[in-house]
CSV table of N, CA and C in Angstrom, one decimal:
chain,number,residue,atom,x,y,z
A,68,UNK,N,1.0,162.5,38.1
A,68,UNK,CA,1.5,161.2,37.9
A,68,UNK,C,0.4,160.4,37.3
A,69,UNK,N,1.2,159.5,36.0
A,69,UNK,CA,-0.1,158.8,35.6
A,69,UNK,C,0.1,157.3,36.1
A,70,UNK,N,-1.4,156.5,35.7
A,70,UNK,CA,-0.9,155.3,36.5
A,70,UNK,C,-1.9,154.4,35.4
A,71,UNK,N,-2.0,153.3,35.0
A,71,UNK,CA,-2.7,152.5,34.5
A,71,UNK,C,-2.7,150.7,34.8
A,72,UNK,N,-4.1,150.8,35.3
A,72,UNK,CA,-4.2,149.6,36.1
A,72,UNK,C,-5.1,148.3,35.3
A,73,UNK,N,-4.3,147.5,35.5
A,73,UNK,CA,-5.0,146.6,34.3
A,73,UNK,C,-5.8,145.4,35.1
A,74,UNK,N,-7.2,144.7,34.8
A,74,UNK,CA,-7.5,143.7,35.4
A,74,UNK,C,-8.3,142.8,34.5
A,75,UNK,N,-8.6,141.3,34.8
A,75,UNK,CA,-9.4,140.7,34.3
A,75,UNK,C,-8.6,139.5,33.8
A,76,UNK,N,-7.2,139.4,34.2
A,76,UNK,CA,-6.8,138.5,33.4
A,76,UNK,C,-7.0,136.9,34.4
A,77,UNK,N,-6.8,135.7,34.2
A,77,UNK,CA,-6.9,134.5,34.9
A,77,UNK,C,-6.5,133.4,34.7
A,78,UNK,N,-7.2,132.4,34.9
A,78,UNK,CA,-7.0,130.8,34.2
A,78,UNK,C,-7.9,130.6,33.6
A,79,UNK,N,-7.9,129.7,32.2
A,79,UNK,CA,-9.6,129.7,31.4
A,79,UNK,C,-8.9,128.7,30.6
A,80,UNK,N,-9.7,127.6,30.5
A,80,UNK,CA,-9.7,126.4,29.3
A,80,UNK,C,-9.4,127.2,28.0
A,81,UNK,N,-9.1,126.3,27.0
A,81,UNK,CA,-8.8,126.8,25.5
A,81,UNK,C,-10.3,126.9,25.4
A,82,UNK,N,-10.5,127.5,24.4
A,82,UNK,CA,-11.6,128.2,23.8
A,82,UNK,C,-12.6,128.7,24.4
A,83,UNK,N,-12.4,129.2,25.5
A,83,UNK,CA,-13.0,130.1,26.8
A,83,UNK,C,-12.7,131.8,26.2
A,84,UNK,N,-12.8,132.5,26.8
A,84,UNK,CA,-13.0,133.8,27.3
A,84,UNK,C,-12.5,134.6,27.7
A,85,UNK,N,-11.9,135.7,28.0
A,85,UNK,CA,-11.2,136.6,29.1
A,85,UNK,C,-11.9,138.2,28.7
A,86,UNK,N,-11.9,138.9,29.5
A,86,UNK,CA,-11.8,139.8,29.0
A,86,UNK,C,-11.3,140.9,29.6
A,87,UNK,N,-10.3,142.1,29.5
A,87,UNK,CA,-8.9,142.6,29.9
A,87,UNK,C,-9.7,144.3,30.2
A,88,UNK,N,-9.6,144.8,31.4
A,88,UNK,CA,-9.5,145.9,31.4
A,88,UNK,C,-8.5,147.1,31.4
A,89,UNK,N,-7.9,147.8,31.9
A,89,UNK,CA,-6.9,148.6,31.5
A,89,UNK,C,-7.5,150.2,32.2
A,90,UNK,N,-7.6,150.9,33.1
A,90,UNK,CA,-8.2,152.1,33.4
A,90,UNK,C,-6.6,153.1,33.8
A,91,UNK,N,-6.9,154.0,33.5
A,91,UNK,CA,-5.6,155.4,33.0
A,91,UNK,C,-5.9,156.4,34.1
A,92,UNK,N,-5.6,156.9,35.1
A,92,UNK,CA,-6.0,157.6,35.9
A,92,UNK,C,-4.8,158.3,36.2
A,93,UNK,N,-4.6,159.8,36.5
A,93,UNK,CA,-3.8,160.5,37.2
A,93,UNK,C,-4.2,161.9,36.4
A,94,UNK,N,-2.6,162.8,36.2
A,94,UNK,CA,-3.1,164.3,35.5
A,94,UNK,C,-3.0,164.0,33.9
A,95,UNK,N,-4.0,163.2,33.2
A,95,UNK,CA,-3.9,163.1,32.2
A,95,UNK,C,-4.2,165.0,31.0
A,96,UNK,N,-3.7,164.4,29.7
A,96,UNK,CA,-4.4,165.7,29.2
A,96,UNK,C,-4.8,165.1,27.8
A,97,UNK,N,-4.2,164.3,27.2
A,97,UNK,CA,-4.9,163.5,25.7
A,97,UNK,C,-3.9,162.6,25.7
A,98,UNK,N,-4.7,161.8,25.2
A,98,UNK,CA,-4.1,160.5,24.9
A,98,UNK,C,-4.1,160.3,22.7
A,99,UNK,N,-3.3,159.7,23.0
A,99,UNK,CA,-2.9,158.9,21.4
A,99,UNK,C,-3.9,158.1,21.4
A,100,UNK,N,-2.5,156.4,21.0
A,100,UNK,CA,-3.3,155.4,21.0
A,100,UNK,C,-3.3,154.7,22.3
A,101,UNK,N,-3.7,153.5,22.7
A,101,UNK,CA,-4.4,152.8,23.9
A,101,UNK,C,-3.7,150.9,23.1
A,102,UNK,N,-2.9,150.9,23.5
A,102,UNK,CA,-3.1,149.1,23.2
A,102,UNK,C,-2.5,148.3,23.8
A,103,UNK,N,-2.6,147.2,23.8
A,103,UNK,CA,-2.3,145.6,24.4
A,103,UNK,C,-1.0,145.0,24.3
A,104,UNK,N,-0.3,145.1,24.8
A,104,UNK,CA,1.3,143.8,24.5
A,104,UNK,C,1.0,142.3,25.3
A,105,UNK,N,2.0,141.7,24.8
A,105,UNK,CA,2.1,140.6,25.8
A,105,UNK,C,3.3,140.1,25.5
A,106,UNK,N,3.9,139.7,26.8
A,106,UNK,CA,5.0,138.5,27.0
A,106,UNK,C,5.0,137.1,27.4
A,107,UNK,N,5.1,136.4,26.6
A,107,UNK,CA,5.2,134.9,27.2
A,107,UNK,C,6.4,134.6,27.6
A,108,UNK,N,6.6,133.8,28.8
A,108,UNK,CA,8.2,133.5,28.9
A,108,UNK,C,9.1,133.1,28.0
A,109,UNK,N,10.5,133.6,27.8
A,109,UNK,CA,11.6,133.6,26.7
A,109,UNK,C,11.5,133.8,25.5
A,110,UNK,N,10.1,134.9,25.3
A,110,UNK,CA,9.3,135.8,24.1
A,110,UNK,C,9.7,137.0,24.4
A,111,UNK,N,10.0,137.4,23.3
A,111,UNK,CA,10.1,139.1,23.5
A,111,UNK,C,8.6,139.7,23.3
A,112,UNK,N,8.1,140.4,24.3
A,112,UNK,CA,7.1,141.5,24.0
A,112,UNK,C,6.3,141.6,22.8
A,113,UNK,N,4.9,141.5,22.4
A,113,UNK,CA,5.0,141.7,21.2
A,113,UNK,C,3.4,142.2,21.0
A,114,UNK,N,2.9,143.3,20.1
A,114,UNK,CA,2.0,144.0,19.9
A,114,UNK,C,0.7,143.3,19.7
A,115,UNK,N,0.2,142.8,21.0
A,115,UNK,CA,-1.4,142.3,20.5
A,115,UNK,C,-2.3,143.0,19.8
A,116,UNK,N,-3.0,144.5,20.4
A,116,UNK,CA,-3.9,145.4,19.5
A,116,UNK,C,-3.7,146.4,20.2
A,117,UNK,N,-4.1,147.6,18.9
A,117,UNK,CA,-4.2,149.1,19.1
A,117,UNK,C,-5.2,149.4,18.7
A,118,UNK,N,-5.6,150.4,19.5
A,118,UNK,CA,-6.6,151.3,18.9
A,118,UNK,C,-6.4,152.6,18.9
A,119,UNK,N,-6.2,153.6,17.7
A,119,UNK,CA,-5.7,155.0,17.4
A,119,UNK,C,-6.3,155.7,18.2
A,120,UNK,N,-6.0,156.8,17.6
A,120,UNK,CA,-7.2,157.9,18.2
A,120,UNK,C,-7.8,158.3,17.3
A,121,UNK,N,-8.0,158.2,16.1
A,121,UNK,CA,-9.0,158.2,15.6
A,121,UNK,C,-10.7,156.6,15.3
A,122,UNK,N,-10.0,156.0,16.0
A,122,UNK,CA,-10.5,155.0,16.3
A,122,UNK,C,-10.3,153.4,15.6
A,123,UNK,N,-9.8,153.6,15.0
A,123,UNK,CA,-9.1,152.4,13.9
A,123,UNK,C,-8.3,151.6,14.6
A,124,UNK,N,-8.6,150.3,14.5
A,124,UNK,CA,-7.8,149.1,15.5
A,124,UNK,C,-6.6,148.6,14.3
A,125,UNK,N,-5.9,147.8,15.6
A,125,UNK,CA,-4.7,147.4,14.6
A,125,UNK,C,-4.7,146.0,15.3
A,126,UNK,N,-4.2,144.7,14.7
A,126,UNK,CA,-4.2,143.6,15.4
A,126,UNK,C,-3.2,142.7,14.9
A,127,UNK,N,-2.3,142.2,16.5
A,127,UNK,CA,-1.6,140.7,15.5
A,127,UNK,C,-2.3,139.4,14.5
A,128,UNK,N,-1.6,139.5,13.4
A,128,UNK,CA,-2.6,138.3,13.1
A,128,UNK,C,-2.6,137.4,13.6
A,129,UNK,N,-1.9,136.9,14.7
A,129,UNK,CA,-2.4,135.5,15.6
A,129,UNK,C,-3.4,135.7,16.2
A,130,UNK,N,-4.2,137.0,16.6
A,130,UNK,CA,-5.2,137.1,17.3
A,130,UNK,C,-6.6,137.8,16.5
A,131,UNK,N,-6.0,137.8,15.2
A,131,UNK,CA,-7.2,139.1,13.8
A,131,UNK,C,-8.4,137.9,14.2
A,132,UNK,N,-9.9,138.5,15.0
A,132,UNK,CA,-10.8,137.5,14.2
A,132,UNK,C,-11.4,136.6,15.7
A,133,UNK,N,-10.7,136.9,16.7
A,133,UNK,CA,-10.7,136.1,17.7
A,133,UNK,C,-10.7,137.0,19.3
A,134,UNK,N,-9.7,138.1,18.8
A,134,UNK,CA,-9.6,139.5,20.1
A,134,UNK,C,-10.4,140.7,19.5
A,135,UNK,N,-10.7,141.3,20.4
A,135,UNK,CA,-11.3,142.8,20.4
A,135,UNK,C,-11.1,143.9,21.1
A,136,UNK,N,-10.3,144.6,20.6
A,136,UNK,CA,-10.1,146.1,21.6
A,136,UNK,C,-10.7,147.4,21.4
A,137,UNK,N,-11.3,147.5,22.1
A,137,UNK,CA,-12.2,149.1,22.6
A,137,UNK,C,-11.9,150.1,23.7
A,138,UNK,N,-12.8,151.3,23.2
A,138,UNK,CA,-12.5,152.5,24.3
A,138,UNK,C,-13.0,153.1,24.9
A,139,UNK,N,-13.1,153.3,25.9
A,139,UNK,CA,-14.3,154.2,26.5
A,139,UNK,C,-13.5,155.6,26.9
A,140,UNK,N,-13.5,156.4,25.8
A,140,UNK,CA,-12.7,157.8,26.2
A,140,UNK,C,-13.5,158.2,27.4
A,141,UNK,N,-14.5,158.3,27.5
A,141,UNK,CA,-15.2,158.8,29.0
A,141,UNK,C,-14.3,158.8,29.8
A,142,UNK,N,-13.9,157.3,30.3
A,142,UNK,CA,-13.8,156.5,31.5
A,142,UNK,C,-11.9,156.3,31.4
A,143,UNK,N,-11.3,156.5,30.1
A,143,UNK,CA,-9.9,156.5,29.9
A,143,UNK,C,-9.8,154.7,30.2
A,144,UNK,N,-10.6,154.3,30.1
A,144,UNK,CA,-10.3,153.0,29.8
A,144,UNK,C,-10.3,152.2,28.4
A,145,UNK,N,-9.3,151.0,28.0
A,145,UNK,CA,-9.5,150.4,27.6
A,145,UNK,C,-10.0,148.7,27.3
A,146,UNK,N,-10.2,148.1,26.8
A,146,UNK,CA,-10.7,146.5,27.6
A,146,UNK,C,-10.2,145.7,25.8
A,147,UNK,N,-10.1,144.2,26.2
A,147,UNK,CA,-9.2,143.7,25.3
A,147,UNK,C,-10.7,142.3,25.7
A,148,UNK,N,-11.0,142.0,24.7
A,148,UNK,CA,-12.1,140.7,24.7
A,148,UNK,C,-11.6,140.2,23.8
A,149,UNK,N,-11.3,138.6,24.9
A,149,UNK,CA,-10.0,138.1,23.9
A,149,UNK,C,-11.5,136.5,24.0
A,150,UNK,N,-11.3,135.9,22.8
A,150,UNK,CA,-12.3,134.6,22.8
A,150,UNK,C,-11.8,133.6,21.7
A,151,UNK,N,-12.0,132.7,22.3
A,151,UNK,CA,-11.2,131.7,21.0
A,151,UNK,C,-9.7,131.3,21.3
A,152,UNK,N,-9.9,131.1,23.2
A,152,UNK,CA,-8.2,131.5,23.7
A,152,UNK,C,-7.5,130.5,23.4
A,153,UNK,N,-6.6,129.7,22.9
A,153,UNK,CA,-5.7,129.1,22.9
A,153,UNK,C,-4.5,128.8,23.8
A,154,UNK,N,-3.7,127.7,24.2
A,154,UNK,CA,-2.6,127.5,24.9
A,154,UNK,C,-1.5,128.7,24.5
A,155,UNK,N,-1.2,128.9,22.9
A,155,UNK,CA,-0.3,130.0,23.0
A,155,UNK,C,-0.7,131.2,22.9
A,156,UNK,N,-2.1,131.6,23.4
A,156,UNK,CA,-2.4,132.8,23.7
A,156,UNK,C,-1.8,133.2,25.4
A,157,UNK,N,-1.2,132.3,26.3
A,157,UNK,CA,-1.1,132.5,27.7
A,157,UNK,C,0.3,133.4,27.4
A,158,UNK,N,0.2,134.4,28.3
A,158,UNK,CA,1.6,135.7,28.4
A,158,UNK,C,1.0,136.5,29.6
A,159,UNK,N,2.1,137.3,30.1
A,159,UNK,CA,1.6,138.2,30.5
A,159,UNK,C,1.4,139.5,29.7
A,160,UNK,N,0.1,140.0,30.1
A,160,UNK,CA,-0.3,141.1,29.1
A,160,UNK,C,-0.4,142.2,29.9
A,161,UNK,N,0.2,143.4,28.9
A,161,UNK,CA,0.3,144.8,29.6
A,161,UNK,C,-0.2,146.4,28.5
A,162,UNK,N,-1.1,146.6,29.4
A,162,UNK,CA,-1.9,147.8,28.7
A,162,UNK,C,-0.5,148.9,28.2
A,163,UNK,N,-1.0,149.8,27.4
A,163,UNK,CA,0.0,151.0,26.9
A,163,UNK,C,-0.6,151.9,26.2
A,164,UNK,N,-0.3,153.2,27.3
A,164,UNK,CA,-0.8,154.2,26.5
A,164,UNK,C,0.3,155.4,26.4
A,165,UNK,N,-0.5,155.8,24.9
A,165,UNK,CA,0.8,157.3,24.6
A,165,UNK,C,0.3,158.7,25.1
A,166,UNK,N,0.4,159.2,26.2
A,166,UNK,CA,-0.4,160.0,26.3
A,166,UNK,C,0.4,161.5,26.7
A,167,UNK,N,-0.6,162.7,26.9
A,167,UNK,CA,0.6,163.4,27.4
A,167,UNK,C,-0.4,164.2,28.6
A,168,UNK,N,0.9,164.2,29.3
A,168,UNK,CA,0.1,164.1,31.2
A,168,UNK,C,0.7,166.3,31.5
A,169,UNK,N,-0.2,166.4,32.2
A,169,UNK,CA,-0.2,167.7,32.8
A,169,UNK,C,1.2,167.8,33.0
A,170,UNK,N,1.9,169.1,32.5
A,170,UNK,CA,3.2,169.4,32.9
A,170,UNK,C,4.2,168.9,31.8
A,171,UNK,N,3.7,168.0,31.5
A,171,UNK,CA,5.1,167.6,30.6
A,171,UNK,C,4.9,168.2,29.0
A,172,UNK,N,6.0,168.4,28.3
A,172,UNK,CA,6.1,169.0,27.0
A,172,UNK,C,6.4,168.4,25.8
A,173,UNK,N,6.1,166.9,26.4
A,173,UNK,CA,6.4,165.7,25.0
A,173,UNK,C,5.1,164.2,25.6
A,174,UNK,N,4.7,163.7,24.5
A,174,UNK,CA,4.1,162.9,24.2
A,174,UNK,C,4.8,161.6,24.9
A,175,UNK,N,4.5,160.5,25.9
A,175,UNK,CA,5.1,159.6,26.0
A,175,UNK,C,4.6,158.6,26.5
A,176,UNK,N,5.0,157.2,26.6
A,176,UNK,CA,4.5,155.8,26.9
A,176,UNK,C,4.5,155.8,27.8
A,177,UNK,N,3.4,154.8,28.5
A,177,UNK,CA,2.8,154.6,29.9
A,177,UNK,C,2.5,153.1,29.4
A,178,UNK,N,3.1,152.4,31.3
A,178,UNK,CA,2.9,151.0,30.9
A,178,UNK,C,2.0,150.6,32.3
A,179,UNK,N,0.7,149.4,32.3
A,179,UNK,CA,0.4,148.6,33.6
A,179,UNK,C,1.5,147.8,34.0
A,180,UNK,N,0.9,147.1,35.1
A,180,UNK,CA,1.7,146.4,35.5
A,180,UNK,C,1.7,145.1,35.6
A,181,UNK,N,1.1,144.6,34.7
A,181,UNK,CA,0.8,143.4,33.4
A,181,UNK,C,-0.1,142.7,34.4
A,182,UNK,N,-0.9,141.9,33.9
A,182,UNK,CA,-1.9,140.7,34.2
A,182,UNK,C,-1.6,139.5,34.1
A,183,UNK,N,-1.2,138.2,34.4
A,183,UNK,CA,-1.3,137.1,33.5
A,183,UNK,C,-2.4,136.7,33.0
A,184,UNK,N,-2.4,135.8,32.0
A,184,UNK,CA,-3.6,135.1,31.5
A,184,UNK,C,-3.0,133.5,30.9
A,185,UNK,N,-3.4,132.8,32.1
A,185,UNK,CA,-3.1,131.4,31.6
A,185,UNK,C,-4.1,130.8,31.1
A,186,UNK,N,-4.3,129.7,29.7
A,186,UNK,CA,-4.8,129.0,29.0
A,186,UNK,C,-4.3,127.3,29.2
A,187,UNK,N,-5.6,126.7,29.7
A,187,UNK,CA,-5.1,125.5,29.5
A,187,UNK,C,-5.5,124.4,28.4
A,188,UNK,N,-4.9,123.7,28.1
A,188,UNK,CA,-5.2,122.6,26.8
A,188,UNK,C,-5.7,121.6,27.7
């Protein structure tokens, strides 16, 4: 069973700080990519940042310039250093990974079980 636990998310004035962890623990065997969603209420879901596996980030441009996502393959974690926060940066945000877990015979998505991160103006 895989499991991915996300923390670090809070309350923080606009142009503050957060920074998002994300740890992948169970029978893992490799992983893809590693990245960030978020939902704000009566928003559909939408791709904050990836990072491949070959290590190449991918980012919304509401956030290019401002967020940062990294990996620590060691540790199967990911972390999201989000700075420059904004009021419409607040959603709940949920780690995702593609990975493929002991036993199984296909590649598939793994989700946390989101964080909020509220921003105030």
């Amino acid at each position: 069973q895989v499991q991915l636990v996300e923390s670090g998310g809070g309350l923080v004035q606009a142009g503050g700080s957060l920074r998002l962890s994300c740890a992948a623990s169970g029978s893992i065997v490799a992983f893809k990519a590693m990245a960030w969603y978020r939902q704000a209420p009566g928003k559909q879901r939408e791709l904050v940042a990836r990072v491949n596996p070959g290590g190449s980030t991918d980012y919304a441009d509401s956030v290019r310039g401002r967020f940062t996502i990294s990996r620590d393959s060691a540790k199967n974690t990911v972390y999201l250093q989000m700075n420059s926060l904004k009021p419409e940066d607040q959603a709940v945000y949920y780690c995702n990974a593609n990975l493929l877990s002991r036993g199984s015979a296909s590649w598939r998505d793994y989700w946390g079980q989101g964080t909020q991160v509220t921003v105030s103006s």
